[in-house]
Amino acid sequence: MTIPFFMPPGVAFASGHFTAENIITKTTRSGDLVGVFHDEAAWRALPAGTTIYQVEMLPSPDGEGELFVGTTHLNPGRVGDEFYMTRGHFHQRREQGEVYFGLRGSGLLLLQSEQGEARFEQVSQGSVHIIPGNTAHRLINTGSEVLSALAVWPTIAGHDYASLAQGFALRVFLWEGEIQARGVQYG
Ligand code: PAN
Ligand code: ZN
């Protein structure tokens, strides 16, 4: 008997690019990241149209129990001394977690609790990151290649960017030729 089958979408694990119809893409440019980088003068000097990262996603149905699958491609580069990074967010539904898989490039996943405790996980090809609920997350590209990470998260999770208006408690810079993290002073 011939097995009836449906041809599922595919992902090239070397790059994170999907093969499917109706891929959704979103580009985040320097000009979209107001107030995200520490060195405002360096950020202003960068053309607003500079692509910092792109997300490609498979279309998914809405609703409880459904999942999104998407890849973030974060370019290498720095604004002043600070490495390119995603905006970062809590999920609107705070209890919802997410899984990231490192595919190429090298960088850091910055995780932060609602109490403001921050920590890093090293992202590289094959790394698996289980982001618990109630945890804000941001990717930082500390390498010289594109950093691509595949993510799976509940469609109901939503994104809350506003709660991080003050930013994360740690920033990552290239300082005297070394990758260094620094605590952020507020006030
Ligand atoms: C990811 C992120 C993606 C872009 O798909 O949305 O890396 O980062 P920002 O949303 O912070 O701009 C994810 O974590 N989804 O939940
Ligand atoms: Zn997320």
XYZ file of N, CA and C and ligand atoms in Angstrom:
578
model
N 0.845 -1.198 0.000
C 0.000 0.000 0.000
C 0.882 1.249 0.000
N 0.491 2.220 -0.784
C 1.251 3.476 -0.787
C 0.848 4.269 0.451
N 1.852 4.767 1.120
C 1.550 5.550 2.332
C 1.204 6.976 1.925
N 0.019 7.435 2.269
C -0.295 8.833 1.948
C 0.491 9.732 2.881
N 1.150 10.720 2.373
C 1.918 11.578 3.278
C 1.774 13.032 2.885
N 2.068 13.824 3.886
C 2.050 15.263 3.713
C 3.500 15.713 3.780
N 3.936 16.532 2.866
C 5.329 17.001 2.854
C 5.460 18.135 3.868
N 6.171 17.901 4.989
C 6.266 18.943 6.013
C 7.270 20.015 5.606
N 7.245 21.155 6.265
C 8.284 22.150 6.003
C 9.636 21.593 6.429
N 10.711 22.210 5.958
C 12.045 21.744 6.315
C 12.867 22.889 6.877
N 13.943 22.522 7.585
C 14.892 23.534 8.050
C 16.296 23.042 7.733
N 17.140 23.911 7.213
C 18.545 23.576 6.993
C 19.254 23.878 8.316
N 19.673 22.832 9.011
C 20.232 23.051 10.352
C 21.547 23.827 10.339
N 22.216 23.851 9.184
C 23.476 24.602 9.121
C 23.241 26.111 9.161
N 22.058 26.533 8.713
C 21.799 27.976 8.612
C 20.544 28.415 9.362
N 19.606 27.478 9.546
C 18.318 27.844 10.152
C 17.300 28.342 9.159
N 17.634 28.307 7.884
C 16.660 28.747 6.876
C 15.622 27.660 6.653
N 14.374 28.093 6.525
C 13.276 27.153 6.311
C 12.994 26.979 4.830
N 12.523 25.799 4.498
C 11.945 25.615 3.170
C 10.469 25.334 3.403
N 9.661 26.263 3.026
C 8.211 26.146 3.194
C 7.581 27.279 2.408
N 6.307 27.124 2.149
C 5.587 28.245 1.547
C 5.183 29.166 2.689
N 4.957 30.408 2.363
C 4.437 31.368 3.356
C 5.325 31.555 4.584
N 6.614 31.616 4.379
C 7.490 31.923 5.518
C 7.276 33.393 5.887
N 7.195 33.652 7.177
C 6.996 35.029 7.658
C 8.368 35.564 8.060
N 8.733 36.759 7.598
C 10.035 37.308 8.004
C 9.856 38.700 8.604
N 10.678 38.980 9.569
C 10.652 40.312 10.181
C 12.095 40.795 10.353
N 12.353 41.993 9.872
C 13.704 42.556 9.968
C 13.713 43.638 11.034
N 14.690 43.599 11.908
C 14.851 44.663 12.905
C 16.116 45.432 12.572
N 15.929 46.730 12.357
C 17.036 47.588 11.940
C 17.484 48.462 13.096
N 18.661 49.025 12.927
C 19.226 49.876 13.976
C 18.229 50.930 14.460
N 17.551 51.569 13.504
C 16.607 52.631 13.853
C 15.426 52.171 14.687
N 15.143 50.842 14.676
C 14.037 50.309 15.491
C 14.453 50.154 16.952
N 15.754 50.157 17.213
C 16.245 49.797 18.552
C 16.584 51.048 19.378
N 15.601 51.906 19.487
C 15.779 53.158 20.249
C 16.045 52.825 21.725
N 17.110 53.386 22.260
C 17.388 53.222 23.691
C 17.924 51.862 24.088
N 18.219 50.999 23.111
C 18.646 49.638 23.450
C 20.152 49.584 23.743
N 20.932 50.320 22.965
C 22.392 50.260 23.139
C 22.868 51.366 24.079
N 23.957 51.056 24.761
C 24.479 51.925 25.799
C 25.010 53.251 25.238
N 25.724 53.169 24.113
C 26.416 54.344 23.566
C 25.503 55.033 22.540
N 24.773 56.034 23.006
C 23.765 56.658 22.148
C 24.394 57.343 20.938
N 25.561 57.948 21.120
C 26.227 58.642 20.010
C 26.633 57.629 18.930
N 27.147 56.479 19.352
C 27.538 55.444 18.386
C 26.305 54.904 17.671
N 25.202 54.768 18.407
C 23.952 54.285 17.798
C 23.454 55.295 16.759
N 23.529 56.585 17.079
C 23.087 57.627 16.133
C 23.959 57.653 14.885
N 25.233 57.313 15.043
C 26.171 57.354 13.912
C 25.924 56.208 12.920
N 25.215 55.168 13.383
C 24.934 54.013 12.528
C 23.719 54.339 11.649
N 23.771 54.099 10.319
C 22.587 54.360 9.492
C 21.370 53.595 10.038
N 20.232 54.291 10.138
C 19.033 53.710 10.760
C 18.555 52.456 10.047
N 18.945 52.306 8.764
C 18.485 51.155 7.985
C 19.377 49.928 8.117
N 20.416 50.012 8.958
C 21.328 48.868 9.123
C 20.577 47.682 9.741
N 20.606 46.547 9.056
C 19.917 45.370 9.607
C 20.713 44.802 10.769
N 20.055 44.680 11.915
C 20.710 44.060 13.078
C 20.327 42.577 13.144
N 19.032 42.273 12.990
C 18.636 40.851 12.955
C 17.369 40.653 12.157
N 17.224 39.380 11.743
C 16.031 38.971 11.018
C 15.476 37.723 11.666
N 14.162 37.645 11.705
C 13.509 36.434 12.213
C 12.689 35.857 11.069
N 12.846 34.558 10.806
C 11.961 33.888 9.860
C 11.171 32.835 10.621
N 9.896 32.760 10.300
C 8.990 31.893 11.067
C 8.083 31.107 10.149
N 7.711 29.926 10.620
C 6.693 29.157 9.906
C 5.329 29.661 10.360
N 4.354 29.697 9.473
C 3.018 30.098 9.919
C 2.448 29.032 10.856
N 1.796 29.450 11.935
C 1.184 28.512 12.888
C -0.209 28.986 13.218
N -1.093 28.053 13.533
C -2.425 28.487 13.968
C -2.350 29.137 15.344
N -3.289 29.982 15.650
C -3.374 30.633 16.962
C -4.016 29.690 17.965
N -3.824 29.961 19.210
C -4.626 29.281 20.221
C -3.825 28.437 21.175
N -4.433 28.182 22.325
C -3.855 27.384 23.399
C -3.300 26.071 22.831
N -2.054 25.758 23.156
C -1.476 24.481 22.733
C -0.718 24.533 21.422
N -0.868 25.609 20.666
C -0.167 25.702 19.377
C 1.240 26.256 19.587
N 2.131 25.990 18.632
C 3.532 26.392 18.772
C 4.015 27.186 17.557
N 4.867 28.151 17.809
C 5.595 28.839 16.746
C 6.980 28.202 16.624
N 7.495 28.173 15.395
C 8.872 27.743 15.149
C 9.526 28.846 14.318
N 10.648 29.359 14.779
C 11.278 30.466 14.060
C 12.777 30.494 14.285
N 13.483 31.070 13.327
C 14.941 31.224 13.474
C 15.279 32.708 13.531
N 16.129 33.066 14.485
C 16.681 34.420 14.544
C 18.076 34.397 13.936
N 18.323 35.321 13.017
C 19.660 35.484 12.429
C 20.173 36.847 12.896
N 21.113 36.816 13.817
C 21.631 38.056 14.414
C 23.002 38.364 13.795
N 23.094 39.501 13.140
C 24.339 39.860 12.462
C 25.470 40.111 13.460
N 26.722 39.932 13.002
C 27.844 40.317 13.852
C 28.028 41.829 13.758
N 28.515 42.409 14.798
C 28.795 43.851 14.760
C 28.692 44.450 16.144
N 29.053 45.720 16.230
C 28.996 46.422 17.519
C 28.473 47.831 17.331
N 27.801 48.315 18.341
C 27.416 49.729 18.424
C 28.361 50.304 19.470
N 29.357 51.066 19.018
C 30.438 51.445 19.924
C 31.171 50.160 20.294
N 31.287 49.901 21.591
C 31.973 48.685 22.056
C 31.007 47.540 22.330
N 29.715 47.816 22.195
C 28.705 46.831 22.617
C 28.249 45.960 21.443
N 28.218 44.665 21.670
C 27.867 43.723 20.599
C 26.396 43.845 20.198
N 26.138 43.581 18.917
C 24.753 43.539 18.428
C 23.960 42.516 19.245
N 22.710 42.865 19.481
C 21.856 41.978 20.275
C 20.404 42.180 19.877
N 19.560 41.240 20.270
C 18.126 41.404 20.037
C 17.572 42.331 21.117
N 16.374 42.840 20.865
C 15.756 43.738 21.852
C 15.577 43.021 23.190
N 15.072 41.794 23.114
C 14.845 41.003 24.323
C 13.483 41.276 24.915
N 12.941 40.264 25.565
C 11.567 40.401 26.094
C 11.246 39.369 27.162
N 10.217 39.690 27.949
C 9.483 38.691 28.723
C 8.344 38.230 27.824
N 7.804 37.081 28.087
C 6.560 36.729 27.404
C 5.404 37.418 28.124
N 4.424 37.844 27.308
C 3.251 38.500 27.895
C 2.569 37.535 28.870
N 2.455 36.293 28.454
C 2.007 35.234 29.367
C 3.274 34.738 30.064
N 3.540 35.338 31.216
C 4.830 35.170 31.897
C 5.250 33.731 32.163
N 4.252 32.867 32.372
C 4.577 31.486 32.750
C 5.052 30.655 31.558
N 4.969 31.196 30.346
C 5.281 30.402 29.158
C 6.781 30.398 28.868
N 7.341 29.216 28.697
C 8.767 29.069 28.398
C 9.029 28.993 26.904
N 10.262 28.632 26.564
C 10.671 28.594 25.155
C 11.940 27.745 25.076
N 12.218 27.184 23.914
C 13.486 26.473 23.718
C 14.235 27.110 22.550
N 15.511 27.390 22.758
C 16.396 27.891 21.693
C 17.429 26.798 21.397
N 17.776 26.669 20.116
C 18.831 25.747 19.688
C 19.868 26.562 18.909
N 21.106 26.530 19.346
C 22.166 27.220 18.610
C 22.455 26.465 17.310
N 22.531 27.184 16.188
C 22.758 26.531 14.888
C 24.094 26.916 14.281
N 24.451 28.186 14.364
C 25.735 28.625 13.784
C 26.158 29.920 14.458
N 27.447 30.200 14.361
C 27.971 31.406 14.986
C 28.189 31.187 16.473
N 28.569 32.243 17.164
C 28.772 32.108 18.611
C 28.331 33.376 19.318
N 27.756 33.160 20.468
C 27.244 34.302 21.218
C 26.757 33.892 22.581
N 25.880 34.706 23.115
C 25.369 34.497 24.472
C 23.859 34.651 24.479
N 23.249 33.874 25.354
C 21.828 34.062 25.642
C 21.783 34.675 27.041
N 21.243 35.881 27.114
C 21.125 36.571 28.407
C 19.725 36.297 28.949
N 19.682 35.757 30.150
C 18.419 35.411 30.798
C 18.271 36.255 32.049
N 17.072 36.720 32.311
C 16.879 37.576 33.490
C 15.521 37.304 34.139
N 15.560 37.124 35.457
C 14.324 36.861 36.204
C 13.564 38.173 36.420
N 12.360 38.046 36.911
C 11.559 39.253 37.189
C 12.163 40.065 38.334
N 12.988 39.413 39.151
C 13.663 40.119 40.248
C 14.935 40.821 39.752
N 15.248 40.658 38.469
C 16.400 41.362 37.890
C 17.699 40.589 37.969
N 17.642 39.293 38.349
C 18.879 38.488 38.375
C 19.170 37.993 36.967
N 20.386 38.314 36.486
C 20.738 37.983 35.106
C 21.837 36.940 35.059
N 21.816 36.118 34.032
C 22.867 35.112 33.816
C 22.987 34.841 32.317
N 24.112 34.238 31.929
C 24.356 33.960 30.509
C 24.444 32.462 30.251
N 24.052 32.062 29.046
C 24.368 30.732 28.536
C 25.110 30.938 27.222
N 26.140 30.128 26.990
C 26.923 30.234 25.751
C 26.155 29.582 24.608
N 26.009 30.322 23.522
C 25.271 29.799 22.360
C 26.278 29.430 21.276
N 26.182 28.181 20.804
C 27.060 27.743 19.716
C 26.330 26.634 18.981
N 26.921 26.141 17.906
C 26.257 25.113 17.121
C 25.920 23.913 18.001
N 24.651 23.543 18.071
C 24.218 22.376 18.845
C 23.835 22.667 20.281
N 23.974 23.890 20.745
C 23.600 24.181 22.133
C 22.070 24.212 22.262
N 21.590 23.750 23.408
C 20.148 23.694 23.669
C 19.862 24.541 24.897
N 18.914 25.439 24.799
C 18.626 26.392 25.879
C 17.168 26.301 26.261
N 16.929 25.846 27.466
C 15.548 25.760 27.949
C 15.280 27.021 28.759
N 14.485 27.900 28.177
C 14.182 29.171 28.848
C 12.941 28.940 29.698
N 13.087 29.041 31.026
C 11.921 28.778 31.869
C 10.891 29.907 31.749
N 9.727 29.687 32.295
C 8.742 30.760 32.369
C 9.284 31.906 33.218
N 8.647 33.052 33.166
C 9.006 34.218 33.984
C 10.458 34.653 33.792
N 10.995 34.452 32.598
C 12.413 34.750 32.344
C 12.558 35.529 31.032
N 13.098 36.731 31.131
C 13.347 37.533 29.932
C 14.565 36.968 29.208
N 14.598 37.136 27.887
C 15.689 36.548 27.108
C 16.094 37.449 25.956
N 17.404 37.438 25.703
C 18.010 38.265 24.644
C 19.208 37.514 24.086
N 19.394 37.547 22.765
C 20.581 36.962 22.131
C 21.612 38.055 21.899
N 22.883 37.734 22.072
C 23.992 38.673 21.854
C 25.007 37.969 20.958
N 25.376 38.608 19.859
C 26.352 37.995 18.947
C 27.748 38.500 19.296
N 28.557 37.637 19.894
C 29.914 38.038 20.280
C 30.954 37.549 19.270
N 30.490 36.937 18.174
C 31.413 36.376 17.185
C 31.532 37.260 15.958
N 32.151 36.688 14.928
C 32.333 37.464 13.701
C 31.463 36.937 12.559
N 30.629 35.932 12.845
C 29.711 35.391 11.849
C 28.278 35.666 12.300
N 27.332 35.391 11.401
C 25.923 35.496 11.799
C 25.652 34.465 12.902
N 24.934 34.867 13.924
C 24.508 33.937 14.978
C 23.068 33.543 14.661
N 22.834 32.249 14.420
C 21.473 31.799 14.119
C 21.024 30.821 15.183
N 19.816 31.038 15.679
C 19.248 30.163 16.707
C 17.795 29.872 16.358
N 17.481 28.590 16.434
C 16.117 28.133 16.165
C 15.341 28.192 17.484
N 14.096 28.626 17.428
C 13.307 28.728 18.665
C 11.932 28.099 18.472
N 11.426 27.530 19.559
C 10.068 26.985 19.566
C 9.369 27.550 20.799
N 8.213 28.171 20.599
C 7.514 28.776 21.728
C 6.001 28.761 21.495
N 5.237 28.799 22.550
C 3.783 28.747 22.421
C 3.228 30.001 21.729
N 2.287 29.807 20.836
C 1.738 30.975 20.133
C 1.031 31.923 21.101
N 0.554 31.397 22.201
C -0.134 32.258 23.174
C 0.834 33.066 24.034
N 2.160 32.800 23.925
C 3.115 33.444 24.846
C 3.084 34.975 24.723
N 3.110 35.475 23.506
C 3.130 36.931 23.292
C 4.455 37.535 23.734
N 4.687 38.788 23.370
C 5.949 39.460 23.711
C 5.659 40.697 24.540
N 6.340 40.821 25.657
C 6.228 42.036 26.482
C 7.601 42.708 26.477
N 7.719 43.764 25.689
C 8.974 44.510 25.605
C 8.990 45.637 26.641
N 7.821 46.143 26.958
C 7.722 47.342 27.798
C 8.269 47.118 29.210
N 8.095 45.923 29.750
C 8.555 45.677 31.119
C 10.074 45.721 31.237
N 10.756 45.726 30.086
C 12.216 45.804 30.121
C 12.689 47.181 29.668
N 11.830 48.175 29.811
C 12.164 49.526 29.346
C 13.499 49.987 29.937
N 13.780 49.561 31.157
C 15.062 49.926 31.802
C 16.218 49.082 31.298
N 15.895 48.073 30.520
C 16.936 47.218 29.954
C 17.279 46.050 30.871
N 18.256 45.278 30.449
C 18.730 44.134 31.234
C 19.801 44.615 32.217
N 20.074 43.803 33.212
C 21.028 44.193 34.250
C 22.490 44.030 33.815
N 22.711 43.329 32.698
C 24.079 43.122 32.214
C 24.180 43.493 30.736
N 25.333 44.048 30.371
C 25.622 44.378 28.968
C 26.953 43.730 28.599
N 27.131 43.468 27.288
C 28.345 42.764 26.866
C 29.111 43.615 25.847
N 30.375 43.844 26.149
C 31.235 44.728 25.354
C 32.506 44.016 24.917
N 33.110 44.576 23.867
C 34.482 44.212 23.539
C 35.347 45.283 24.193
N 36.127 44.879 25.175
C 36.901 45.825 25.962
C 38.335 45.341 26.030
N 39.255 46.164 25.502
C 40.675 45.792 25.439
C 40.856 44.411 24.820
N 40.118 44.184 23.714
C 40.263 42.941 22.950
C 39.580 41.734 23.562
N 38.858 41.937 24.680
C 38.204 40.801 25.338
C 36.708 41.016 25.443
N 35.975 39.904 25.422
C 34.518 39.976 25.595
C 34.243 40.098 27.093
N 33.600 41.190 27.481
C 33.387 41.424 28.915
C 31.951 41.813 29.192
N 31.445 41.330 30.328
C 30.096 41.713 30.762
C 30.227 42.764 31.851
N 29.318 43.726 31.813
C 29.323 44.760 32.852
C 27.923 44.943 33.388
N 27.836 45.213 34.670
C 26.550 45.531 35.306
C 26.103 46.916 34.860
N 24.822 47.116 34.813
C 24.268 48.389 34.360
C 23.929 49.259 35.573
N 24.350 50.504 35.499
C 24.010 51.466 36.570
C 22.743 52.198 36.148
N 21.750 52.226 36.981
C 20.548 53.004 36.693
C 20.533 54.258 37.536
N 19.747 55.205 37.086
C 19.484 56.345 37.947
C 20.158 57.586 37.591
C 12.345 34.897 19.481
C 12.579 36.424 19.422
C 13.593 36.846 18.385
C 13.728 38.373 18.258
O 11.695 34.451 18.334
O 11.334 37.066 19.227
O 14.848 36.332 18.734
O 13.944 38.969 19.515
P 12.991 40.112 20.069
O 11.574 39.579 19.964
O 13.403 40.322 21.473
O 13.150 41.302 19.182
C 11.544 34.643 20.749
O 12.119 34.675 21.816
N 10.232 34.488 20.666
O 9.471 34.347 21.759
Zn 10.614 34.636 23.493
